[in-house]
Coordinates of N, CA and C and ligand atoms in Angstrom, one line a residue:
M28 N -34.4 -6.1 -16.4 CA -33.9 -5.9 -15.0 C -33.5 -4.4 -14.8
K29 N -33.6 -4.0 -13.6 CA -33.1 -2.6 -13.3 C -31.6 -2.7 -12.9
I30 N -30.8 -1.9 -13.5 CA -29.4 -1.8 -13.2 C -29.1 -0.5 -12.6
I31 N -28.7 -0.5 -11.4 CA -28.3 0.8 -10.7 C -26.8 0.9 -10.7
L32 N -26.2 2.0 -11.2 CA -24.8 2.1 -11.3 C -24.3 3.3 -10.6
D33 N -23.2 3.1 -9.8 CA -22.5 4.2 -9.2 C -21.7 4.9 -10.3
F34 N -21.2 6.1 -10.1 CA -20.4 6.8 -11.1 C -18.9 6.8 -10.8
D35 N -18.5 7.5 -9.7 CA -17.1 7.6 -9.4 C -16.4 6.3 -9.1
H36 N -15.3 6.0 -9.7 CA -14.6 4.7 -9.5 C -15.3 3.5 -10.1
T37 N -16.5 3.7 -10.6 CA -17.2 2.6 -11.2 C -17.3 2.7 -12.7
L38 N -17.8 3.9 -13.1 CA -17.8 4.2 -14.6 C -16.7 5.2 -15.0
F39 N -16.3 5.9 -14.0 CA -15.5 7.1 -14.2 C -14.2 7.1 -13.4
D40 N -13.1 7.3 -14.1 CA -11.8 7.2 -13.4 C -11.5 8.5 -12.6
T41 N -12.1 8.6 -11.5 CA -12.0 9.8 -10.7 C -10.5 10.2 -10.3
P42 N -9.7 9.2 -10.0 CA -8.3 9.5 -9.7 C -7.6 10.2 -10.8
R43 N -7.9 9.8 -12.1 CA -7.3 10.4 -13.2 C -7.8 11.9 -13.4
L44 N -9.1 12.1 -13.1 CA -9.6 13.5 -13.2 C -8.9 14.3 -12.1
K45 N -8.7 13.8 -10.9 CA -8.1 14.5 -9.9 C -6.7 14.9 -10.3
R46 N -6.0 14.0 -10.9 CA -4.6 14.4 -11.4 C -4.7 15.5 -12.4
A47 N -5.7 15.4 -13.3 CA -5.8 16.4 -14.4 C -6.1 17.8 -13.7
V48 N -7.0 17.8 -12.7 CA -7.3 19.0 -12.0 C -6.1 19.6 -11.3
E49 N -5.4 18.7 -10.6 CA -4.2 19.1 -9.9 C -3.2 19.8 -10.8
S50 N -3.1 19.3 -12.1 CA -2.1 19.9 -13.0 C -2.5 21.3 -13.3
V51 N -3.8 21.6 -13.3 CA -4.3 22.9 -13.5 C -3.8 23.8 -12.4
F52 N -4.0 23.4 -11.2 CA -3.6 24.1 -10.0 C -2.0 24.4 -10.1
L53 N -1.3 23.3 -10.4 CA 0.2 23.4 -10.4 C 0.6 24.5 -11.5
K54 N -0.1 24.4 -12.6 CA 0.3 25.3 -13.7 C 0.1 26.8 -13.3
H55 N -0.8 27.1 -12.4 CA -1.0 28.4 -11.9 C -0.3 28.7 -10.6
G56 N 0.6 27.8 -10.2 CA 1.5 28.1 -9.1 C 1.1 27.6 -7.7
V57 N 0.0 26.8 -7.7 CA -0.4 26.2 -6.4 C 0.3 24.9 -6.2
S58 N 1.0 24.7 -5.1 CA 1.8 23.6 -4.9 C 0.9 22.3 -4.7
H59 N 1.5 21.2 -4.9 CA 0.9 19.9 -4.7 C 0.3 19.8 -3.3
D60 N 1.1 20.2 -2.3 CA 0.8 20.2 -0.9 C -0.5 21.1 -0.6
L61 N -0.4 22.3 -1.2 CA -1.6 23.2 -0.9 C -2.8 22.7 -1.6
F62 N -2.6 22.1 -2.8 CA -3.8 21.6 -3.5 C -4.5 20.5 -2.7
L63 N -3.7 19.6 -2.1 CA -4.2 18.5 -1.4 C -4.8 19.0 0.0
R64 N -4.1 19.9 0.6 CA -4.6 20.4 1.9 C -6.0 21.1 1.7
T65 N -6.1 22.0 0.7 CA -7.3 22.7 0.5 C -8.4 21.8 0.0
L66 N -8.0 20.8 -0.8 CA -9.0 19.8 -1.2 C -9.6 19.1 0.0
E67 N -8.8 18.7 1.0 CA -9.3 18.0 2.2 C -10.2 19.0 3.0
Q68 N -9.7 20.3 3.1 CA -10.5 21.3 3.8 C -11.9 21.5 3.1
S69 N -11.9 21.4 1.8 CA -13.2 21.6 1.1 C -14.3 20.6 1.5
K70 N -13.8 19.5 2.0 CA -14.8 18.4 2.3 C -15.7 18.8 3.5
G71 N -15.1 19.6 4.4 CA -15.9 20.0 5.6 C -16.3 18.8 6.4
E72 N -17.6 18.7 6.7 CA -18.1 17.5 7.4 C -18.3 16.3 6.6
G73 N -18.3 16.5 5.3 CA -18.6 15.3 4.4 C -17.4 14.6 3.9
R74 N -17.5 13.7 3.0 CA -16.4 12.9 2.5 C -16.1 13.3 1.0
D75 N -16.8 14.3 0.5 CA -16.6 14.6 -0.9 C -16.0 15.9 -1.1
W76 N -15.1 15.9 -2.2 CA -14.4 17.1 -2.6 C -15.4 18.1 -3.2
K77 N -15.2 19.4 -2.7 CA -16.1 20.5 -3.2 C -15.2 21.6 -3.8
P78 N -15.0 21.5 -5.1 CA -14.1 22.4 -5.7 C -14.4 23.9 -5.5
E79 N -15.8 24.2 -5.5 CA -16.2 25.6 -5.3 C -15.7 26.1 -4.0
R80 N -15.8 25.3 -3.0 CA -15.3 25.6 -1.6 C -13.8 25.8 -1.6
Q81 N -13.2 24.9 -2.3 CA -11.7 24.9 -2.4 C -11.2 26.2 -3.0
F82 N -11.9 26.7 -4.1 CA -11.5 28.0 -4.7 C -11.7 29.1 -3.7
A83 N -12.8 29.0 -2.9 CA -13.1 30.1 -2.0 C -12.0 30.1 -0.9
I84 N -11.6 28.9 -0.5 CA -10.5 28.8 0.6 C -9.2 29.5 0.0
L85 N -8.9 29.1 -1.2 CA -7.6 29.6 -1.8 C -7.7 31.2 -1.9
K86 N -8.9 31.7 -2.3 CA -9.1 33.1 -2.5 C -8.9 33.8 -1.1
S87 N -9.5 33.2 -0.1 CA -9.5 33.8 1.2 C -8.0 33.9 1.8
R88 N -7.2 33.0 1.2 CA -5.8 33.1 1.7 C -4.9 33.9 0.8
G89 N -5.6 34.6 -0.2 CA -4.8 35.5 -1.0 C -4.0 34.9 -2.1
V90 N -4.3 33.6 -2.4 CA -3.6 32.9 -3.5 C -4.0 33.6 -4.8
P91 N -3.0 33.9 -5.6 CA -3.3 34.6 -6.9 C -3.8 33.6 -8.0
H92 N -4.4 34.2 -9.0 CA -4.9 33.4 -10.2 C -6.0 32.4 -10.0
V93 N -6.7 32.6 -8.9 CA -7.8 31.6 -8.6 C -8.8 31.6 -9.7
D94 N -9.2 32.8 -10.3 CA -10.2 32.8 -11.3 C -9.7 32.1 -12.6
S95 N -8.4 32.2 -12.9 CA -7.8 31.4 -14.0 C -7.8 29.9 -13.8
I96 N -7.6 29.5 -12.5 CA -7.6 28.1 -12.2 C -9.0 27.6 -12.4
K97 N -10.0 28.4 -12.0 CA -11.4 28.0 -12.1 C -11.8 27.9 -13.6
D98 N -11.3 28.8 -14.4 CA -11.6 28.7 -15.8 C -11.1 27.4 -16.4
D99 N -9.8 27.1 -16.1 CA -9.2 25.9 -16.7 C -9.9 24.7 -16.1
F100 N -10.3 24.7 -14.9 CA -11.0 23.6 -14.2 C -12.3 23.3 -15.0
V101 N -13.0 24.4 -15.3 CA -14.3 24.2 -16.0 C -14.0 23.6 -17.4
Q102 N -12.9 24.0 -18.0 CA -12.6 23.4 -19.3 C -12.3 21.9 -19.2
V103 N -11.6 21.5 -18.1 CA -11.3 20.1 -17.9 C -12.6 19.3 -17.7
L104 N -13.5 19.9 -17.0 CA -14.8 19.2 -16.7 C -15.6 19.1 -17.9
H105 N -15.5 20.1 -18.8 CA -16.3 20.1 -20.1 C -16.0 18.8 -20.9
G106 N -14.7 18.4 -20.8 CA -14.3 17.2 -21.6 C -14.2 16.0 -20.7
S107 N -15.0 15.9 -19.6 CA -14.8 14.9 -18.6 C -15.0 13.5 -19.2
H108 N -15.6 13.3 -20.3 CA -15.9 12.0 -20.9 C -14.5 11.2 -21.1
V109 N -13.4 12.0 -21.2 CA -12.1 11.3 -21.4 C -11.7 10.5 -20.2
F110 N -12.4 10.8 -19.1 CA -12.1 10.0 -17.9 C -13.0 8.8 -17.6
L111 N -13.9 8.6 -18.5 CA -14.7 7.3 -18.4 C -13.7 6.1 -18.6
Y112 N -13.9 5.1 -17.9 CA -13.1 3.9 -18.1 C -13.4 3.3 -19.5
E113 N -12.4 2.6 -20.0 CA -12.5 2.1 -21.4 C -13.7 1.2 -21.6
D114 N -14.1 0.4 -20.6 CA -15.2 -0.5 -20.7 C -16.6 0.1 -20.5
T115 N -16.6 1.4 -20.1 CA -17.9 2.0 -19.7 C -18.9 2.1 -20.9
L116 N -18.5 2.8 -21.9 CA -19.4 3.0 -23.0 C -19.9 1.7 -23.7
P117 N -19.0 0.8 -24.0 CA -19.4 -0.5 -24.6 C -20.4 -1.2 -23.7
F118 N -20.1 -1.2 -22.4 CA -21.0 -1.8 -21.4 C -22.4 -1.2 -21.4
L119 N -22.4 0.1 -21.3 CA -23.7 0.8 -21.2 C -24.5 0.6 -22.5
E120 N -23.8 0.6 -23.6 CA -24.6 0.4 -24.9 C -25.2 -1.0 -24.9
K121 N -24.4 -2.0 -24.5 CA -24.9 -3.3 -24.6 C -26.1 -3.6 -23.6
I122 N -25.9 -3.2 -22.3 CA -26.9 -3.6 -21.3 C -28.1 -2.7 -21.4
S123 N -28.0 -1.5 -22.0 CA -29.2 -0.6 -22.0 C -30.3 -1.2 -23.0
K124 N -29.9 -2.1 -23.8 CA -30.9 -2.7 -24.8 C -32.0 -3.5 -24.1
D125 N -31.6 -4.3 -23.0 CA -32.6 -5.1 -22.4 C -32.8 -4.8 -20.9
N126 N -32.2 -3.7 -20.5 CA -32.4 -3.4 -19.0 C -32.7 -1.9 -18.9
S127 N -33.2 -1.5 -17.7 CA -33.5 -0.1 -17.4 C -32.4 0.4 -16.5
L128 N -31.7 1.4 -16.9 CA -30.5 1.9 -16.2 C -30.8 3.1 -15.4
A129 N -30.2 3.1 -14.2 CA -30.3 4.3 -13.3 C -28.9 4.6 -12.8
L130 N -28.5 5.8 -12.6 CA -27.2 6.3 -12.1 C -27.5 6.8 -10.7
L131 N -26.7 6.3 -9.7 CA -26.9 6.8 -8.3 C -25.5 7.2 -7.8
T132 N -25.3 8.5 -7.7 CA -24.0 9.0 -7.3 C -24.0 9.9 -6.1
Y133 N -23.0 9.7 -5.3 CA -22.8 10.5 -4.1 C -21.9 11.7 -4.3
G134 N -22.3 12.8 -3.8 CA -21.4 14.0 -3.9 C -22.1 15.3 -3.9
E135 N -21.4 16.4 -4.0 CA -22.0 17.7 -4.1 C -22.6 17.9 -5.4
D136 N -23.9 18.4 -5.4 CA -24.6 18.6 -6.6 C -23.9 19.2 -7.8
S137 N -23.3 20.4 -7.5 CA -22.7 21.2 -8.6 C -21.5 20.5 -9.2
F138 N -20.7 19.9 -8.4 CA -19.5 19.2 -9.0 C -19.9 17.9 -9.7
Q139 N -20.9 17.2 -9.1 CA -21.3 15.9 -9.8 C -22.0 16.3 -11.1
N140 N -22.8 17.4 -11.1 CA -23.4 17.8 -12.4 C -22.4 18.2 -13.4
M141 N -21.4 18.9 -13.0 CA -20.4 19.2 -14.0 C -19.7 18.0 -14.6
K142 N -19.4 17.0 -13.8 CA -18.8 15.8 -14.3 C -19.7 15.1 -15.3
L143 N -21.0 15.0 -14.8 CA -22.0 14.3 -15.7 C -22.3 15.0 -17.0
E144 N -22.3 16.3 -16.9 CA -22.6 17.1 -18.2 C -21.5 16.9 -19.2
G145 N -20.3 16.7 -18.8 CA -19.2 16.4 -19.7 C -19.2 15.0 -20.2
C146 N -20.1 14.2 -19.7 CA -20.2 12.7 -20.0 C -21.5 12.4 -20.7
G147 N -22.0 13.3 -21.5 CA -23.3 13.1 -22.1 C -23.4 11.8 -22.9
R148 N -22.2 11.3 -23.5 CA -22.3 10.1 -24.2 C -22.5 8.9 -23.3
A149 N -22.3 9.0 -22.0 CA -22.6 7.9 -21.1 C -24.0 8.2 -20.4
T150 N -24.3 9.4 -20.1 CA -25.5 9.7 -19.3 C -26.7 9.5 -20.2
K151 N -26.6 9.5 -21.5 CA -27.8 9.3 -22.3 C -28.4 8.0 -22.2
Y152 N -27.7 7.0 -21.6 CA -28.2 5.7 -21.5 C -29.1 5.5 -20.2
F153 N -29.1 6.5 -19.4 CA -29.8 6.4 -18.1 C -31.2 7.0 -18.1
K154 N -32.1 6.2 -17.6 CA -33.5 6.7 -17.5 C -33.6 7.6 -16.3
K155 N -32.9 7.3 -15.3 CA -32.9 8.2 -14.1 C -31.5 8.5 -13.6
I156 N -31.2 9.7 -13.1 CA -30.0 10.0 -12.5 C -30.2 10.7 -11.2
V157 N -29.7 10.1 -10.1 CA -29.9 10.6 -8.8 C -28.5 11.0 -8.2
I158 N -28.4 12.2 -7.7 CA -27.2 12.7 -7.0 C -27.7 12.8 -5.5
T159 N -27.0 12.1 -4.6 CA -27.4 12.1 -3.2 C -26.2 12.5 -2.3
Q160 N -26.6 13.0 -1.2 CA -25.6 13.3 -0.1 C -25.6 12.3 1.0
N161 N -26.4 11.2 0.7 CA -26.4 10.1 1.6 C -25.4 9.0 1.2
I162 N -24.3 8.9 1.9 CA -23.2 8.1 1.5 C -23.6 6.6 1.5
Y163 N -24.7 6.2 2.2 CA -25.2 4.8 2.2 C -26.0 4.5 1.0
K164 N -26.6 5.4 0.4 CA -27.4 5.2 -0.8 C -28.6 4.2 -0.7
D165 N -28.9 3.8 0.5 CA -29.8 2.7 0.7 C -31.2 3.0 0.3
K166 N -31.7 4.1 0.8 CA -33.1 4.5 0.4 C -33.3 4.8 -1.0
E167 N -32.2 5.5 -1.5 CA -32.3 5.9 -3.0 C -32.2 4.7 -3.9
A168 N -31.4 3.7 -3.5 CA -31.3 2.5 -4.3 C -32.6 1.7 -4.3
N169 N -33.2 1.7 -3.1 CA -34.5 1.0 -3.0 C -35.6 1.7 -3.8
D170 N -35.6 3.0 -3.8 CA -36.6 3.8 -4.6 C -36.4 3.5 -6.1
L171 N -35.1 3.5 -6.5 CA -34.8 3.3 -7.9 C -35.2 1.9 -8.4
S172 N -35.1 0.9 -7.5 CA -35.5 -0.4 -7.8 C -37.0 -0.6 -8.0
G173 N -37.7 0.3 -7.4 CA -39.2 0.2 -7.4 C -39.7 -1.2 -6.9
G174 N -38.9 -1.8 -6.1 CA -39.3 -3.1 -5.5 C -39.0 -4.3 -6.4
A175 N -38.5 -4.0 -7.6 CA -38.3 -5.1 -8.6 C -36.9 -5.6 -8.5
K176 N -36.7 -6.8 -9.1 CA -35.3 -7.4 -9.1 C -34.4 -6.4 -9.8
S177 N -33.3 -6.1 -9.0 CA -32.4 -5.1 -9.5 C -30.9 -5.5 -9.1
L178 N -30.0 -4.9 -9.9 CA -28.6 -5.1 -9.6 C -28.0 -3.7 -9.3
F179 N -27.2 -3.6 -8.2 CA -26.6 -2.4 -7.9 C -25.0 -2.5 -7.8
V180 N -24.4 -1.8 -8.7 CA -22.9 -1.9 -8.8 C -22.3 -0.6 -8.2
D181 N -21.3 -0.8 -7.3 CA -20.7 0.3 -6.6 C -19.3 -0.1 -6.2
D182 N -18.4 0.8 -6.0 CA -17.1 0.4 -5.4 C -17.0 0.6 -3.9
N183 N -18.1 1.2 -3.4 CA -18.1 1.5 -1.9 C -18.8 0.4 -1.2
P184 N -18.0 -0.5 -0.5 CA -18.7 -1.6 0.2 C -19.7 -1.2 1.3
T185 N -19.5 -0.1 1.9 CA -20.4 0.4 2.9 C -21.8 0.7 2.3
A186 N -21.8 1.3 1.2 CA -23.1 1.6 0.5 C -23.8 0.3 0.1
L187 N -23.0 -0.7 -0.4 CA -23.6 -1.9 -0.8 C -24.2 -2.7 0.4
S188 N -23.5 -2.7 1.5 CA -23.9 -3.4 2.7 C -25.2 -2.8 3.3
A189 N -25.2 -1.4 3.3 CA -26.4 -0.7 3.8 C -27.6 -1.0 2.9
T190 N -27.3 -1.0 1.6 CA -28.4 -1.2 0.7 C -29.0 -2.6 0.9
K191 N -28.1 -3.6 1.0 CA -28.6 -5.0 1.2 C -29.5 -5.1 2.4
Q192 N -29.1 -4.4 3.4 CA -29.8 -4.5 4.7 C -31.2 -3.8 4.5
Y193 N -31.2 -2.7 3.9 CA -32.4 -2.0 3.7 C -33.4 -2.6 2.6
A194 N -32.7 -3.1 1.6 CA -33.5 -3.6 0.5 C -32.9 -4.9 0.0
P195 N -33.2 -6.0 0.7 CA -32.6 -7.3 0.4 C -32.8 -7.9 -1.0
H196 N -33.8 -7.3 -1.7 CA -34.1 -7.9 -3.0 C -33.1 -7.3 -4.1
I197 N -32.3 -6.4 -3.7 CA -31.3 -5.8 -4.6 C -30.0 -6.7 -4.6
V198 N -29.6 -7.1 -5.8 CA -28.3 -7.9 -5.9 C -27.2 -6.9 -5.9
T199 N -26.3 -7.0 -4.9 CA -25.2 -6.0 -4.7 C -23.9 -6.5 -5.3
V200 N -23.3 -5.7 -6.1 CA -22.0 -6.0 -6.8 C -20.9 -5.0 -6.5
R201 N -19.9 -5.5 -5.9 CA -18.8 -4.6 -5.6 C -17.8 -4.6 -6.8
I202 N -17.4 -3.4 -7.3 CA -16.4 -3.4 -8.4 C -15.1 -2.9 -7.8
K203 N -14.1 -3.7 -8.0 CA -12.7 -3.4 -7.5 C -11.8 -3.3 -8.7
R204 N -11.6 -2.0 -9.1 CA -10.8 -1.9 -10.3 C -9.3 -1.8 -10.0
G205 N -8.9 -1.9 -8.8 CA -7.5 -1.9 -8.4 C -7.0 -0.5 -8.0
E206 N -7.9 0.4 -7.8 CA -7.6 1.7 -7.3 C -8.8 2.3 -6.7
G207 N -8.7 3.5 -6.1 CA -9.9 4.2 -5.6 C -9.9 4.2 -4.1
R208 N -10.7 5.0 -3.6 CA -10.8 5.3 -2.1 C -11.1 4.1 -1.3
Y209 N -11.9 3.2 -1.8 CA -12.4 2.1 -1.0 C -11.7 0.8 -1.3
E210 N -10.6 0.9 -2.1 CA -9.9 -0.3 -2.6 C -9.5 -1.2 -1.5
N211 N -9.0 -0.6 -0.4 CA -8.4 -1.4 0.7 C -9.4 -1.7 1.8
E212 N -10.6 -1.2 1.7 CA -11.6 -1.6 2.7 C -12.2 -3.0 2.4
P213 N -12.2 -3.8 3.5 CA -12.7 -5.2 3.2 C -14.1 -5.2 2.9
S214 N -14.5 -6.2 2.1 CA -16.0 -6.4 1.9 C -16.6 -6.8 3.2
S215 N -17.6 -6.0 3.6 CA -18.4 -6.4 4.8 C -19.5 -7.3 4.3
G216 N -20.5 -7.6 5.2 CA -21.6 -8.4 4.8 C -22.5 -7.8 3.8
G217 N -23.3 -8.6 3.1 CA -24.3 -8.1 2.2 C -23.8 -7.8 0.8
I218 N -22.6 -8.3 0.5 CA -22.2 -8.1 -0.9 C -22.3 -9.4 -1.6
D219 N -23.1 -9.5 -2.7 CA -23.4 -10.7 -3.4 C -22.2 -11.1 -4.3
Y220 N -21.7 -10.2 -5.0 CA -20.6 -10.5 -6.0 C -19.5 -9.4 -5.9
E221 N -18.3 -9.8 -6.3 CA -17.2 -8.9 -6.4 C -16.6 -9.1 -7.8
V222 N -16.4 -8.0 -8.5 CA -15.9 -8.0 -9.9 C -14.7 -7.0 -10.0
K223 N -14.0 -7.2 -11.1 CA -12.9 -6.3 -11.4 C -13.1 -5.3 -12.5
G224 N -14.2 -5.6 -13.3 CA -14.5 -4.7 -14.4 C -15.9 -4.9 -14.8
L225 N -16.4 -4.1 -15.8 CA -17.8 -4.1 -16.2 C -18.1 -5.3 -17.1
G226 N -17.1 -5.9 -17.7 CA -17.3 -7.1 -18.5 C -17.9 -8.2 -17.6
E227 N -17.4 -8.3 -16.4 CA -17.9 -9.3 -15.5 C -19.3 -9.0 -15.1
V228 N -19.6 -7.7 -15.0 CA -21.0 -7.4 -14.6 C -22.0 -7.8 -15.8
E229 N -21.5 -7.6 -17.0 CA -22.3 -8.0 -18.2 C -22.6 -9.5 -18.1
D230 N -21.5 -10.3 -17.8 CA -21.7 -11.8 -17.7 C -22.8 -12.1 -16.6
L231 N -22.6 -11.4 -15.5 CA -23.5 -11.6 -14.3 C -25.0 -11.3 -14.7
I232 N -25.2 -10.2 -15.4 CA -26.5 -9.8 -15.9 C -27.1 -10.9 -16.7
S233 N -26.3 -11.5 -17.6 CA -26.9 -12.5 -18.5 C -27.2 -13.8 -17.8
R234 N -26.6 -14.0 -16.6 CA -26.8 -15.2 -15.8 C -27.9 -15.1 -14.9
L235 N -28.3 -13.9 -14.5 CA -29.3 -13.7 -13.4 C -30.7 -13.7 -13.9
Ligands
LIG3 MG1 -17.9 5.3 -6.3

C-alpha cells in the first residue's frame, strides 16, 4: 500500500523546534514578544513561518546580531532529527518493509528542506518527498497515490477533507498528538480515522 505522511506535527515535533529556535533568538537579545511578532510577520499571505524573511525583518529594524542568530539557527536545524517524535523512526522502519512511503509537507521550500536535511535518518525511508505551497494537499496526495489504495496521515483536518473530496480512494487519517496548530479544529467531513500516535497507524495498516 502507498502511505503518504505529513511531516510537521505528524512525524516531527514542530512546537519543540520552535522553542529551540526561540531560545537562540533570546540568547542574542531578541525578546519573546519580538520573536513571535516577527515570526507572524514572516508568514505574509501564507500560514507558514519563513525564517529567512524573519531575519530580513529583524535586520531592517536594526536589530543587532542577526547574523549570529542565523548561524545558531542553522546549527539547530542541522540536528533537527532530535525533534522527531519518539515513535517516528520505529514506525517508518517497520512500515517501509511492505509499503511504499511518500512524504507530503506544506511550507516554504528552503525552511522545509533544512528541516528535512537534518532528518536524514527519517527521510531515507521515503521513495518520494513533495514540498507544496498548497495547504489543501489534495492534488499532490492524489498524484502520489497514483490512483492506488493509499493511506494519508496528517494533523490538518482541512487537508484531509479536501483530499477525500478530490481523491475518495485515499483513506484519510487524522493524527492528534495533543498539541499543534490544528489540535482544536474539529474534524470536518471526509476523515476516515482519528489516531493519537503512529502505533495506531501501524495497527490500521495491518488491518486494511
Ligand atoms: Mg502537519
